[in-house]
């Protein structure tokens, strides 16, 4: 606990200093090309930090999930946990999408913009063909586990780990040495993560300074109505997630929120929920979630439980339809929500990938893709909120599934010794 407080404070201070330095650079440098060049150099620190996280994330997911499956003892337990987790994910996803639809229709964020609209034939340059149902399903299974890990395809790593862990479980005692070796691999990855996390405040500072240097703070005022409405939606979603958690784990939900404050800030400031993954495992372990649960549910959540991203997709699509004066019936909106349920999978950990999902949805419903150009300038600020929300949603989901499985103990800081170096 003593180690966590300084890091949280350093991250908050780094965010403030990053905004201040970025604002100073933006005001002092009038040449946009020069300011963009300076911002790209500042962001090197953030890029290195995220690459270091990506360096360990695939092996960390593989090792923790494989050992977790092996310790479950039988395929029935894994199936039961998977069904419970997917049940929560589906409900949370529908809740996020529906809440986004209701608020967007109520607030009418796209009307009376007072801004020139991009021509309907303008292109965004986003590749949308990859986000089809056919490609998504075929993409689930890796051609090679090495290729999946090299490309950080977390969903494919998850599928391979399920097979690998199930095989270890079936082999029983004869595979105990291999299981132990993979367990040690997980500890090594967490130790490396602990070292990488020392760079977190610098990465946060660079991320904020780079974004503000490029865009300034004036763009926030221009799109204050949309951003305010979206973050209002996120606050409402957080409240509903906490309420859902409270219904199953009681007042301990508030302790969970305290424990995940660092991964929350990391996801928010770097605009990537992937950056928060190692710290989230540590927080859940300390909260009392059994390893067999969090090592299984968390990777699934990163592909199937993207609450913040799905809410943003709804907000963005309806914002664009309202901006162009397109009347979308309730039935069409509901169809759109179901489409987003499919197309929004597997985008966590990839900054700004939501734009591709939104562009694909716009094309399917004959809505001008050019409307996305309105949001691209502020997408980094929006991505911060949705990435942090994805992290919170997965933490709550994991804790609830652990409660359902009888695998949630009292908070046990003394039992987190093996992974405390990742904190």
mmCIF file of C-alpha atoms in Angstrom:
data_model
loop_
_atom_site.group_PDB
_atom_site.id
_atom_site.type_symbol
_atom_site.label_atom_id
_atom_site.label_comp_id
_atom_site.label_asym_id
_atom_site.label_seq_id
_atom_site.Cartn_x
_atom_site.Cartn_y
_atom_site.Cartn_z
ATOM 1 C CA UNK A 1 0.000 0.000 0.000
ATOM 2 C CA UNK A 2 2.806 2.418 0.803
ATOM 3 C CA UNK A 3 4.255 2.004 -2.656
ATOM 4 C CA UNK A 4 0.974 2.717 -4.411
ATOM 5 C CA UNK A 5 0.274 6.152 -2.954
ATOM 6 C CA UNK A 6 3.425 7.878 -4.267
ATOM 7 C CA UNK A 7 2.954 6.429 -7.768
ATOM 8 C CA UNK A 8 -0.658 7.609 -7.882
ATOM 9 C CA UNK A 9 0.431 11.066 -6.741
ATOM 10 C CA UNK A 10 3.257 11.160 -9.279
ATOM 11 C CA UNK A 11 0.862 10.242 -12.084
ATOM 12 C CA UNK A 12 -1.564 13.005 -11.099
ATOM 13 C CA UNK A 13 1.246 15.564 -10.858
ATOM 14 C CA UNK A 14 2.603 14.390 -14.211
ATOM 15 C CA UNK A 15 -0.821 14.906 -15.822
ATOM 16 C CA UNK A 16 -1.044 18.476 -14.534
ATOM 17 C CA UNK A 17 2.525 19.331 -15.514
ATOM 18 C CA UNK A 18 2.022 17.744 -18.926
ATOM 19 C CA UNK A 19 -1.028 19.913 -19.615
ATOM 20 C CA UNK A 20 0.840 23.033 -18.438
ATOM 21 C CA UNK A 21 3.922 22.352 -20.550
ATOM 22 C CA UNK A 22 1.813 21.412 -23.563
ATOM 23 C CA UNK A 23 -0.250 24.583 -23.255
ATOM 24 C CA UNK A 24 2.912 26.657 -22.998
ATOM 25 C CA UNK A 25 4.348 25.046 -26.123
ATOM 26 C CA UNK A 26 1.095 25.477 -28.031
ATOM 27 C CA UNK A 27 0.846 29.171 -27.177
ATOM 28 C CA UNK A 28 4.530 29.900 -27.797
ATOM 29 C CA UNK A 29 4.765 28.083 -31.144
ATOM 30 C CA UNK A 30 2.395 29.426 -33.780
ATOM 31 C CA UNK A 31 3.657 27.225 -36.607
ATOM 32 C CA UNK A 32 1.369 24.166 -36.556
ATOM 33 C CA UNK A 33 3.851 22.023 -38.453
ATOM 34 C CA UNK A 34 6.608 22.839 -35.971
ATOM 35 C CA UNK A 35 4.337 22.236 -32.969
ATOM 36 C CA UNK A 36 3.311 18.854 -34.409
ATOM 37 C CA UNK A 37 6.981 17.962 -34.875
ATOM 38 C CA UNK A 38 7.799 18.949 -31.291
ATOM 39 C CA UNK A 39 4.795 16.986 -30.018
ATOM 40 C CA UNK A 40 5.959 13.893 -31.901
ATOM 41 C CA UNK A 41 9.330 14.121 -30.178
ATOM 42 C CA UNK A 42 7.730 14.590 -26.762
ATOM 43 C CA UNK A 43 5.532 11.537 -27.313
ATOM 44 C CA UNK A 44 8.577 9.296 -27.779
ATOM 45 C CA UNK A 45 8.558 8.585 -24.047
ATOM 46 C CA UNK A 46 4.915 7.505 -24.155
ATOM 47 C CA UNK A 47 5.510 5.399 -27.253
ATOM 48 C CA UNK A 48 8.422 3.624 -25.574
ATOM 49 C CA UNK A 49 6.359 3.007 -22.439
ATOM 50 C CA UNK A 50 3.464 1.500 -24.394
ATOM 51 C CA UNK A 51 5.853 -0.634 -26.430
ATOM 52 C CA UNK A 52 7.407 -1.929 -23.211
ATOM 53 C CA UNK A 53 3.936 -2.853 -21.957
ATOM 54 C CA UNK A 54 3.172 -4.581 -25.252
ATOM 55 C CA UNK A 55 6.492 -6.408 -24.897
ATOM 56 C CA UNK A 56 5.223 -8.286 -21.832
ATOM 57 C CA UNK A 57 1.444 -8.290 -22.269
ATOM 58 C CA UNK A 58 1.149 -11.337 -24.570
ATOM 59 C CA UNK A 59 3.382 -13.559 -22.434
ATOM 60 C CA UNK A 60 1.679 -12.262 -19.289
ATOM 61 C CA UNK A 61 -1.779 -13.143 -20.627
ATOM 62 C CA UNK A 62 -0.575 -16.525 -21.846
ATOM 63 C CA UNK A 63 1.188 -17.509 -18.618
ATOM 64 C CA UNK A 64 -1.474 -16.325 -16.162
ATOM 65 C CA UNK A 65 -4.396 -17.680 -18.183
ATOM 66 C CA UNK A 66 -2.727 -21.025 -18.916
ATOM 67 C CA UNK A 67 -1.885 -21.620 -15.258
ATOM 68 C CA UNK A 68 -5.347 -20.457 -14.232
ATOM 69 C CA UNK A 69 -7.021 -22.948 -16.581
ATOM 70 C CA UNK A 70 -4.655 -25.734 -15.478
ATOM 71 C CA UNK A 71 -5.527 -25.109 -11.828
ATOM 72 C CA UNK A 72 -9.255 -25.240 -12.518
ATOM 73 C CA UNK A 73 -8.873 -29.004 -12.756
ATOM 74 C CA UNK A 74 -11.532 -29.738 -15.371
ATOM 75 C CA UNK A 75 -13.144 -28.289 -18.461
ATOM 76 C CA UNK A 76 -16.511 -27.926 -16.758
ATOM 77 C CA UNK A 77 -15.155 -25.318 -14.347
ATOM 78 C CA UNK A 78 -13.662 -23.292 -17.197
ATOM 79 C CA UNK A 79 -16.909 -23.499 -19.157
ATOM 80 C CA UNK A 80 -18.941 -22.438 -16.137
ATOM 81 C CA UNK A 81 -16.738 -19.426 -15.443
ATOM 82 C CA UNK A 82 -16.706 -18.502 -19.122
ATOM 83 C CA UNK A 83 -20.497 -18.611 -19.371
ATOM 84 C CA UNK A 84 -20.905 -16.466 -16.247
ATOM 85 C CA UNK A 85 -18.360 -13.951 -17.506
ATOM 86 C CA UNK A 86 -19.956 -13.755 -20.948
ATOM 87 C CA UNK A 87 -23.359 -13.300 -19.340
ATOM 88 C CA UNK A 88 -22.074 -10.263 -17.457
ATOM 89 C CA UNK A 89 -20.298 -8.947 -20.569
ATOM 90 C CA UNK A 90 -23.437 -9.140 -22.705
ATOM 91 C CA UNK A 91 -25.572 -7.365 -20.106
ATOM 92 C CA UNK A 92 -22.921 -4.672 -19.550
ATOM 93 C CA UNK A 93 -22.518 -4.204 -23.300
ATOM 94 C CA UNK A 94 -26.232 -3.793 -23.886
ATOM 95 C CA UNK A 95 -26.405 -1.406 -20.943
ATOM 96 C CA UNK A 96 -23.551 0.713 -22.323
ATOM 97 C CA UNK A 97 -25.026 0.871 -25.817
ATOM 98 C CA UNK A 98 -28.557 1.568 -24.633
ATOM 99 C CA UNK A 99 -27.448 4.275 -22.198
ATOM 100 C CA UNK A 100 -25.455 5.912 -24.976
ATOM 101 C CA UNK A 101 -28.463 5.821 -27.302
ATOM 102 C CA UNK A 102 -30.843 7.272 -24.703
ATOM 103 C CA UNK A 103 -28.505 10.109 -23.712
ATOM 104 C CA UNK A 104 -27.620 10.939 -27.325
ATOM 105 C CA UNK A 105 -31.286 11.255 -28.257
ATOM 106 C CA UNK A 106 -32.051 13.284 -25.150
ATOM 107 C CA UNK A 107 -29.080 15.661 -25.348
ATOM 108 C CA UNK A 108 -29.076 16.045 -29.166
ATOM 109 C CA UNK A 109 -25.347 16.785 -29.140
ATOM 110 C CA UNK A 110 -25.041 17.001 -32.922
ATOM 111 C CA UNK A 111 -27.687 19.691 -33.496
ATOM 112 C CA UNK A 112 -26.866 23.416 -33.819
ATOM 113 C CA UNK A 113 -23.119 22.814 -33.956
ATOM 114 C CA UNK A 114 -22.230 26.170 -35.428
ATOM 115 C CA UNK A 115 -19.373 24.497 -37.305
ATOM 116 C CA UNK A 116 -18.913 23.887 -41.042
ATOM 117 C CA UNK A 117 -19.642 20.255 -41.871
ATOM 118 C CA UNK A 118 -17.143 18.257 -43.941
ATOM 119 C CA UNK A 119 -18.366 17.418 -47.478
ATOM 120 C CA UNK A 120 -20.227 14.118 -47.490
ATOM 121 C CA UNK A 121 -17.757 12.702 -50.019
ATOM 122 C CA UNK A 122 -14.691 13.491 -47.884
ATOM 123 C CA UNK A 123 -12.711 10.429 -46.847
ATOM 124 C CA UNK A 124 -11.199 9.600 -43.456
ATOM 125 C CA UNK A 125 -8.606 7.143 -44.746
ATOM 126 C CA UNK A 126 -9.720 4.511 -42.250
ATOM 127 C CA UNK A 127 -9.722 0.858 -43.311
ATOM 128 C CA UNK A 128 -13.080 -0.604 -42.393
ATOM 129 C CA UNK A 129 -13.078 -3.864 -44.327
ATOM 130 C CA UNK A 130 -11.374 -5.752 -41.489
ATOM 131 C CA UNK A 131 -14.291 -5.280 -39.140
ATOM 132 C CA UNK A 132 -16.758 -7.705 -40.672
ATOM 133 C CA UNK A 133 -18.405 -10.590 -38.862
ATOM 134 C CA UNK A 134 -16.751 -13.138 -41.165
ATOM 135 C CA UNK A 135 -13.266 -11.782 -40.579
ATOM 136 C CA UNK A 136 -13.874 -11.435 -36.841
ATOM 137 C CA UNK A 137 -14.884 -15.081 -36.425
ATOM 138 C CA UNK A 138 -12.055 -16.427 -38.598
ATOM 139 C CA UNK A 139 -9.615 -14.139 -36.809
ATOM 140 C CA UNK A 140 -10.407 -15.780 -33.466
ATOM 141 C CA UNK A 141 -8.118 -18.757 -34.144
ATOM 142 C CA UNK A 142 -4.415 -17.995 -34.596
ATOM 143 C CA UNK A 143 -2.481 -19.483 -37.493
ATOM 144 C CA UNK A 144 0.462 -19.644 -35.106
ATOM 145 C CA UNK A 145 0.682 -18.894 -31.370
ATOM 146 C CA UNK A 146 4.064 -17.264 -31.982
ATOM 147 C CA UNK A 147 2.567 -14.969 -34.615
ATOM 148 C CA UNK A 148 -0.330 -14.116 -32.286
ATOM 149 C CA UNK A 149 2.059 -13.147 -29.500
ATOM 150 C CA UNK A 150 4.358 -11.238 -31.841
ATOM 151 C CA UNK A 151 1.414 -9.170 -33.096
ATOM 152 C CA UNK A 152 -0.115 -8.808 -29.616
ATOM 153 C CA UNK A 153 -3.375 -10.373 -30.791
ATOM 154 C CA UNK A 154 -4.771 -10.802 -27.286
ATOM 155 C CA UNK A 155 -7.940 -12.570 -28.426
ATOM 156 C CA UNK A 156 -5.903 -15.147 -30.346
ATOM 157 C CA UNK A 157 -3.522 -15.573 -27.391
ATOM 158 C CA UNK A 158 -6.581 -16.186 -25.221
ATOM 159 C CA UNK A 159 -7.858 -18.939 -27.540
ATOM 160 C CA UNK A 160 -4.473 -20.675 -27.649
ATOM 161 C CA UNK A 161 -4.095 -20.372 -23.876
ATOM 162 C CA UNK A 162 -7.468 -22.033 -23.357
ATOM 163 C CA UNK A 163 -6.349 -25.036 -25.385
ATOM 164 C CA UNK A 164 -2.915 -25.136 -23.761
ATOM 165 C CA UNK A 165 -4.246 -24.798 -20.218
ATOM 166 C CA UNK A 166 -6.924 -27.419 -20.801
ATOM 167 C CA UNK A 167 -4.282 -29.844 -22.084
ATOM 168 C CA UNK A 168 -2.129 -29.236 -19.010
ATOM 169 C CA UNK A 169 -5.135 -29.849 -16.784
ATOM 170 C CA UNK A 170 -5.936 -33.112 -18.586
ATOM 171 C CA UNK A 171 -2.360 -34.357 -18.212
ATOM 172 C CA UNK A 172 -2.509 -33.798 -14.468
ATOM 173 C CA UNK A 173 0.568 -34.659 -12.408
ATOM 174 C CA UNK A 174 2.686 -35.561 -15.423
ATOM 175 C CA UNK A 175 2.552 -31.926 -16.568
ATOM 176 C CA UNK A 176 3.084 -30.388 -13.126
ATOM 177 C CA UNK A 177 6.684 -29.352 -13.891
ATOM 178 C CA UNK A 178 5.630 -27.548 -17.071
ATOM 179 C CA UNK A 179 2.763 -25.864 -15.220
ATOM 180 C CA UNK A 180 5.199 -24.741 -12.533
ATOM 181 C CA UNK A 181 7.596 -23.395 -15.171
ATOM 182 C CA UNK A 182 4.824 -21.362 -16.809
ATOM 183 C CA UNK A 183 3.813 -20.100 -13.380
ATOM 184 C CA UNK A 184 7.378 -18.890 -12.875
ATOM 185 C CA UNK A 185 7.188 -17.215 -16.288
ATOM 186 C CA UNK A 186 4.195 -15.242 -15.042
ATOM 187 C CA UNK A 187 6.185 -14.083 -12.010
ATOM 188 C CA UNK A 188 9.074 -13.015 -14.254
ATOM 189 C CA UNK A 189 6.704 -11.026 -16.477
ATOM 190 C CA UNK A 190 5.215 -9.308 -13.437
ATOM 191 C CA UNK A 191 8.682 -8.471 -12.117
ATOM 192 C CA UNK A 192 9.578 -6.918 -15.477
ATOM 193 C CA UNK A 193 6.304 -5.017 -15.390
ATOM 194 C CA UNK A 194 7.230 -3.618 -11.986
ATOM 195 C CA UNK A 195 10.357 -2.123 -13.501
ATOM 196 C CA UNK A 196 8.474 -0.737 -16.495
ATOM 197 C CA UNK A 197 5.920 0.949 -14.236
ATOM 198 C CA UNK A 198 8.639 3.216 -12.887
ATOM 199 C CA UNK A 199 8.365 5.034 -16.214
ATOM 200 C CA UNK A 200 4.606 5.570 -15.867
ATOM 201 C CA UNK A 201 4.729 9.185 -14.575
ATOM 202 C CA UNK A 202 7.135 10.192 -17.373
ATOM 203 C CA UNK A 203 4.910 8.492 -19.952
ATOM 204 C CA UNK A 204 1.830 10.256 -18.587
ATOM 205 C CA UNK A 205 3.612 13.622 -18.650
ATOM 206 C CA UNK A 206 4.727 13.100 -22.247
ATOM 207 C CA UNK A 207 1.279 11.922 -23.366
ATOM 208 C CA UNK A 208 -0.515 14.957 -21.972
ATOM 209 C CA UNK A 209 2.152 17.417 -23.142
ATOM 210 C CA UNK A 210 2.130 15.981 -26.662
ATOM 211 C CA UNK A 211 -1.658 16.079 -27.049
ATOM 212 C CA UNK A 212 -2.029 19.641 -25.715
ATOM 213 C CA UNK A 213 0.957 20.891 -27.728
ATOM 214 C CA UNK A 214 -0.713 19.709 -30.929
ATOM 215 C CA UNK A 215 -4.342 20.620 -30.232
ATOM 216 C CA UNK A 216 -4.204 23.223 -27.489
ATOM 217 C CA UNK A 217 -7.012 23.647 -25.019
ATOM 218 C CA UNK A 218 -9.181 25.737 -27.324
ATOM 219 C CA UNK A 219 -10.455 22.656 -29.154
ATOM 220 C CA UNK A 220 -11.966 21.485 -25.870
ATOM 221 C CA UNK A 221 -14.091 24.639 -25.772
ATOM 222 C CA UNK A 222 -15.174 24.196 -29.406
ATOM 223 C CA UNK A 223 -16.474 20.684 -28.718
ATOM 224 C CA UNK A 224 -17.367 21.277 -25.065
ATOM 225 C CA UNK A 225 -21.006 20.273 -25.616
ATOM 226 C CA UNK A 226 -20.173 16.888 -27.133
ATOM 227 C CA UNK A 227 -17.331 16.130 -24.725
ATOM 228 C CA UNK A 228 -19.404 17.195 -21.737
ATOM 229 C CA UNK A 229 -22.285 14.994 -22.857
ATOM 230 C CA UNK A 230 -20.007 12.016 -23.460
ATOM 231 C CA UNK A 231 -18.263 12.277 -20.109
ATOM 232 C CA UNK A 232 -21.654 12.715 -18.448
ATOM 233 C CA UNK A 233 -22.591 9.414 -20.064
ATOM 234 C CA UNK A 234 -19.408 7.808 -18.742
ATOM 235 C CA UNK A 235 -20.157 9.022 -15.227
ATOM 236 C CA UNK A 236 -23.647 7.543 -15.473
ATOM 237 C CA UNK A 237 -22.144 4.282 -16.744
ATOM 238 C CA UNK A 238 -19.621 4.209 -13.890
ATOM 239 C CA UNK A 239 -22.472 4.685 -11.424
ATOM 240 C CA UNK A 240 -24.418 1.797 -12.969
ATOM 241 C CA UNK A 241 -21.357 -0.466 -12.955
ATOM 242 C CA UNK A 242 -20.690 0.353 -9.313
ATOM 243 C CA UNK A 243 -24.365 -0.234 -8.526
ATOM 244 C CA UNK A 244 -24.211 -3.611 -10.263
ATOM 245 C CA UNK A 245 -21.073 -4.500 -8.334
ATOM 246 C CA UNK A 246 -22.664 -3.358 -5.083
ATOM 247 C CA UNK A 247 -25.614 -5.677 -5.704
ATOM 248 C CA UNK A 248 -23.280 -8.705 -5.637
ATOM 249 C CA UNK A 249 -20.260 -7.827 -3.504
ATOM 250 C CA UNK A 250 -21.757 -5.140 -1.278
ATOM 251 C CA UNK A 251 -19.730 -2.299 0.182
ATOM 252 C CA UNK A 252 -16.478 -3.930 -0.877
ATOM 253 C CA UNK A 253 -17.054 -2.439 -4.325
ATOM 254 C CA UNK A 254 -15.823 0.893 -2.961
ATOM 255 C CA UNK A 255 -12.619 -0.714 -1.729
ATOM 256 C CA UNK A 256 -12.130 -2.157 -5.201
ATOM 257 C CA UNK A 257 -12.396 1.335 -6.684
ATOM 258 C CA UNK A 258 -9.653 2.509 -4.333
ATOM 259 C CA UNK A 259 -7.368 -0.370 -5.290
ATOM 260 C CA UNK A 260 -7.762 0.188 -9.050
ATOM 261 C CA UNK A 261 -7.078 3.923 -8.969
ATOM 262 C CA UNK A 262 -3.588 3.494 -10.449
ATOM 263 C CA UNK A 263 -4.601 1.327 -13.415
ATOM 264 C CA UNK A 264 -7.522 3.711 -13.946
ATOM 265 C CA UNK A 265 -5.171 6.695 -14.172
ATOM 266 C CA UNK A 266 -2.775 4.797 -16.442
ATOM 267 C CA UNK A 267 -5.560 3.838 -18.835
ATOM 268 C CA UNK A 268 -6.922 7.395 -18.787
ATOM 269 C CA UNK A 269 -3.644 9.225 -19.326
ATOM 270 C CA UNK A 270 -2.207 6.875 -21.981
ATOM 271 C CA UNK A 271 -5.571 6.273 -23.729
ATOM 272 C CA UNK A 272 -4.895 2.524 -23.714
ATOM 273 C CA UNK A 273 -6.527 0.074 -21.322
ATOM 274 C CA UNK A 274 -3.749 -2.367 -22.219
ATOM 275 C CA UNK A 275 -1.293 -0.209 -20.257
ATOM 276 C CA UNK A 276 -3.361 -0.824 -17.119
ATOM 277 C CA UNK A 277 -3.586 -4.619 -17.467
ATOM 278 C CA UNK A 278 -0.600 -5.670 -15.287
ATOM 279 C CA UNK A 279 -1.496 -3.244 -12.504
ATOM 280 C CA UNK A 280 -5.098 -4.418 -12.633
ATOM 281 C CA UNK A 281 -4.026 -8.013 -11.962
ATOM 282 C CA UNK A 282 -2.131 -6.862 -8.889
ATOM 283 C CA UNK A 283 -5.125 -4.864 -7.615
ATOM 284 C CA UNK A 284 -7.524 -7.790 -8.090
ATOM 285 C CA UNK A 285 -5.134 -10.160 -6.318
ATOM 286 C CA UNK A 286 -4.944 -7.805 -3.358
ATOM 287 C CA UNK A 287 -8.726 -7.416 -3.373
ATOM 288 C CA UNK A 288 -9.052 -11.150 -2.793
ATOM 289 C CA UNK A 289 -9.924 -12.477 -6.255
ATOM 290 C CA UNK A 290 -8.493 -15.951 -6.807
ATOM 291 C CA UNK A 291 -5.871 -16.155 -9.511
ATOM 292 C CA UNK A 292 -7.807 -18.788 -11.451
ATOM 293 C CA UNK A 293 -10.601 -16.224 -11.883
ATOM 294 C CA UNK A 294 -8.779 -13.032 -12.759
ATOM 295 C CA UNK A 295 -6.330 -14.795 -15.065
ATOM 296 C CA UNK A 296 -9.319 -16.145 -17.023
ATOM 297 C CA UNK A 297 -11.868 -13.325 -16.909
ATOM 298 C CA UNK A 298 -9.570 -10.340 -17.468
ATOM 299 C CA UNK A 299 -8.221 -11.420 -20.889
ATOM 300 C CA UNK A 300 -11.772 -12.263 -21.976
ATOM 301 C CA UNK A 301 -12.914 -8.845 -20.832
ATOM 302 C CA UNK A 302 -10.292 -7.124 -22.943
ATOM 303 C CA UNK A 303 -11.956 -8.525 -26.050
ATOM 304 C CA UNK A 304 -15.617 -8.803 -25.068
ATOM 305 C CA UNK A 305 -16.236 -6.204 -22.343
ATOM 306 C CA UNK A 306 -15.474 -2.780 -23.793
ATOM 307 C CA UNK A 307 -18.107 -0.707 -22.008
ATOM 308 C CA UNK A 308 -16.549 2.704 -22.617
ATOM 309 C CA UNK A 309 -15.715 2.027 -26.251
ATOM 310 C CA UNK A 310 -19.221 0.817 -27.054
ATOM 311 C CA UNK A 311 -20.836 3.836 -25.425
ATOM 312 C CA UNK A 312 -18.572 6.098 -27.452
ATOM 313 C CA UNK A 313 -19.468 4.314 -30.685
ATOM 314 C CA UNK A 314 -23.157 5.004 -30.018
ATOM 315 C CA UNK A 315 -22.496 8.642 -29.132
ATOM 316 C CA UNK A 316 -20.358 9.198 -32.218
ATOM 317 C CA UNK A 317 -22.715 7.584 -34.741
ATOM 318 C CA UNK A 318 -25.775 9.439 -33.443
ATOM 319 C CA UNK A 319 -23.799 12.694 -33.178
ATOM 320 C CA UNK A 320 -22.928 12.459 -36.876
ATOM 321 C CA UNK A 321 -26.508 11.623 -37.918
ATOM 322 C CA UNK A 322 -27.769 14.624 -35.942
ATOM 323 C CA UNK A 323 -25.075 16.912 -37.381
ATOM 324 C CA UNK A 324 -26.109 16.031 -40.954
ATOM 325 C CA UNK A 325 -29.817 16.186 -40.134
ATOM 326 C CA UNK A 326 -30.417 12.492 -40.811
ATOM 327 C CA UNK A 327 -33.513 11.049 -39.161
ATOM 328 C CA UNK A 328 -32.774 7.596 -37.760
ATOM 329 C CA UNK A 329 -35.793 5.668 -36.528
ATOM 330 C CA UNK A 330 -35.800 3.819 -33.218
ATOM 331 C CA UNK A 331 -35.821 0.474 -35.006
ATOM 332 C CA UNK A 332 -32.767 1.441 -37.061
ATOM 333 C CA UNK A 333 -30.979 2.619 -33.924
ATOM 334 C CA UNK A 334 -31.651 -0.700 -32.198
ATOM 335 C CA UNK A 335 -30.305 -2.535 -35.252
ATOM 336 C CA UNK A 336 -27.243 -0.326 -35.089
ATOM 337 C CA UNK A 337 -26.704 -1.297 -31.439
ATOM 338 C CA UNK A 338 -26.765 -4.981 -32.353
ATOM 339 C CA UNK A 339 -24.237 -4.370 -35.141
ATOM 340 C CA UNK A 340 -21.960 -2.538 -32.702
ATOM 341 C CA UNK A 341 -22.210 -5.492 -30.308
ATOM 342 C CA UNK A 342 -20.342 -7.526 -32.940
ATOM 343 C CA UNK A 343 -18.034 -4.993 -34.556
ATOM 344 C CA UNK A 344 -16.711 -3.533 -31.286
ATOM 345 C CA UNK A 345 -14.968 -6.714 -30.144
ATOM 346 C CA UNK A 346 -11.213 -7.028 -29.911
ATOM 347 C CA UNK A 347 -10.311 -3.319 -30.015
ATOM 348 C CA UNK A 348 -9.145 -2.797 -26.426
ATOM 349 C CA UNK A 349 -5.499 -1.877 -26.053
ATOM 350 C CA UNK A 350 -5.384 -0.303 -29.532
ATOM 351 C CA UNK A 351 -5.558 3.479 -29.193
ATOM 352 C CA UNK A 352 -8.245 5.063 -31.404
ATOM 353 C CA UNK A 353 -9.342 1.777 -32.983
ATOM 354 C CA UNK A 354 -12.924 2.778 -32.126
ATOM 355 C CA UNK A 355 -12.792 5.140 -35.104
ATOM 356 C CA UNK A 356 -12.518 2.158 -37.443
ATOM 357 C CA UNK A 357 -15.538 0.500 -35.825
ATOM 358 C CA UNK A 358 -17.543 3.721 -36.123
ATOM 359 C CA UNK A 359 -16.539 4.192 -39.770
ATOM 360 C CA UNK A 360 -17.630 0.638 -40.599
ATOM 361 C CA UNK A 361 -20.991 1.210 -38.885
ATOM 362 C CA UNK A 362 -21.535 4.502 -40.703
ATOM 363 C CA UNK A 363 -20.957 2.803 -44.048
ATOM 364 C CA UNK A 364 -23.428 0.028 -43.246
ATOM 365 C CA UNK A 365 -26.190 2.551 -42.518
ATOM 366 C CA UNK A 366 -25.347 4.974 -45.358
ATOM 367 C CA UNK A 367 -24.309 7.761 -43.005
ATOM 368 C CA UNK A 368 -21.541 10.109 -44.260
ATOM 369 C CA UNK A 369 -18.222 8.746 -43.027
ATOM 370 C CA UNK A 370 -16.889 12.275 -43.417
ATOM 371 C CA UNK A 371 -18.652 13.171 -40.174
ATOM 372 C CA UNK A 372 -15.860 11.407 -38.338
ATOM 373 C CA UNK A 373 -13.551 14.246 -39.355
ATOM 374 C CA UNK A 374 -15.431 16.396 -36.854
ATOM 375 C CA UNK A 375 -14.361 14.129 -34.004
ATOM 376 C CA UNK A 376 -10.831 13.177 -35.002
ATOM 377 C CA UNK A 377 -9.342 16.313 -33.485
ATOM 378 C CA UNK A 378 -10.677 15.506 -30.031
ATOM 379 C CA UNK A 379 -10.574 11.724 -30.237
ATOM 380 C CA UNK A 380 -7.495 11.479 -28.017
ATOM 381 C CA UNK A 381 -9.344 13.255 -25.194
ATOM 382 C CA UNK A 382 -12.355 10.978 -25.681
ATOM 383 C CA UNK A 383 -10.190 7.855 -25.930
ATOM 384 C CA UNK A 384 -8.808 8.617 -22.479
ATOM 385 C CA UNK A 385 -12.251 8.357 -20.925
ATOM 386 C CA UNK A 386 -13.375 5.259 -22.768
ATOM 387 C CA UNK A 387 -10.103 3.382 -22.112
ATOM 388 C CA UNK A 388 -10.364 4.094 -18.389
ATOM 389 C CA UNK A 389 -13.996 2.970 -18.432
ATOM 390 C CA UNK A 390 -13.020 -0.293 -20.136
ATOM 391 C CA UNK A 391 -10.561 -0.926 -17.306
ATOM 392 C CA UNK A 392 -13.136 -0.194 -14.590
ATOM 393 C CA UNK A 393 -15.744 -2.380 -16.273
ATOM 394 C CA UNK A 394 -13.389 -5.351 -16.439
ATOM 395 C CA UNK A 395 -12.350 -4.972 -12.811
ATOM 396 C CA UNK A 396 -15.975 -4.961 -11.629
ATOM 397 C CA UNK A 397 -16.859 -7.901 -13.897
ATOM 398 C CA UNK A 398 -13.950 -9.982 -12.581
ATOM 399 C CA UNK A 399 -14.821 -9.279 -8.953
ATOM 400 C CA UNK A 400 -18.476 -10.199 -9.503
ATOM 401 C CA UNK A 401 -17.637 -13.451 -11.310
ATOM 402 C CA UNK A 402 -15.250 -14.312 -8.469
ATOM 403 C CA UNK A 403 -18.082 -13.760 -5.997
ATOM 404 C CA UNK A 404 -20.394 -16.005 -8.000
ATOM 405 C CA UNK A 405 -17.732 -18.721 -8.021
ATOM 406 C CA UNK A 406 -17.032 -18.448 -4.302
ATOM 407 C CA UNK A 407 -13.494 -17.345 -5.212
ATOM 408 C CA UNK A 408 -13.481 -13.932 -3.536
ATOM 409 C CA UNK A 409 -11.684 -13.837 -0.196
ATOM 410 C CA UNK A 410 -11.189 -11.027 2.244
ATOM 411 C CA UNK A 411 -8.576 -8.510 1.197
ATOM 412 C CA UNK A 412 -5.215 -10.185 1.674
ATOM 413 C CA UNK A 413 -2.234 -7.861 1.170
ATOM 414 C CA UNK A 414 0.097 -10.459 2.682
ATOM 415 C CA UNK A 415 -0.773 -12.916 -0.108
ATOM 416 C CA UNK A 416 0.154 -10.500 -2.871
ATOM 417 C CA UNK A 417 3.844 -10.860 -1.991
ATOM 418 C CA UNK A 418 4.610 -12.866 -5.107
ATOM 419 C CA UNK A 419 3.476 -10.064 -7.404
ATOM 420 C CA UNK A 420 4.033 -6.985 -5.284
ATOM 421 C CA UNK A 421 6.997 -5.970 -7.429
ATOM 422 C CA UNK A 422 4.539 -5.288 -10.251
ATOM 423 C CA UNK A 423 2.754 -2.736 -8.081
#
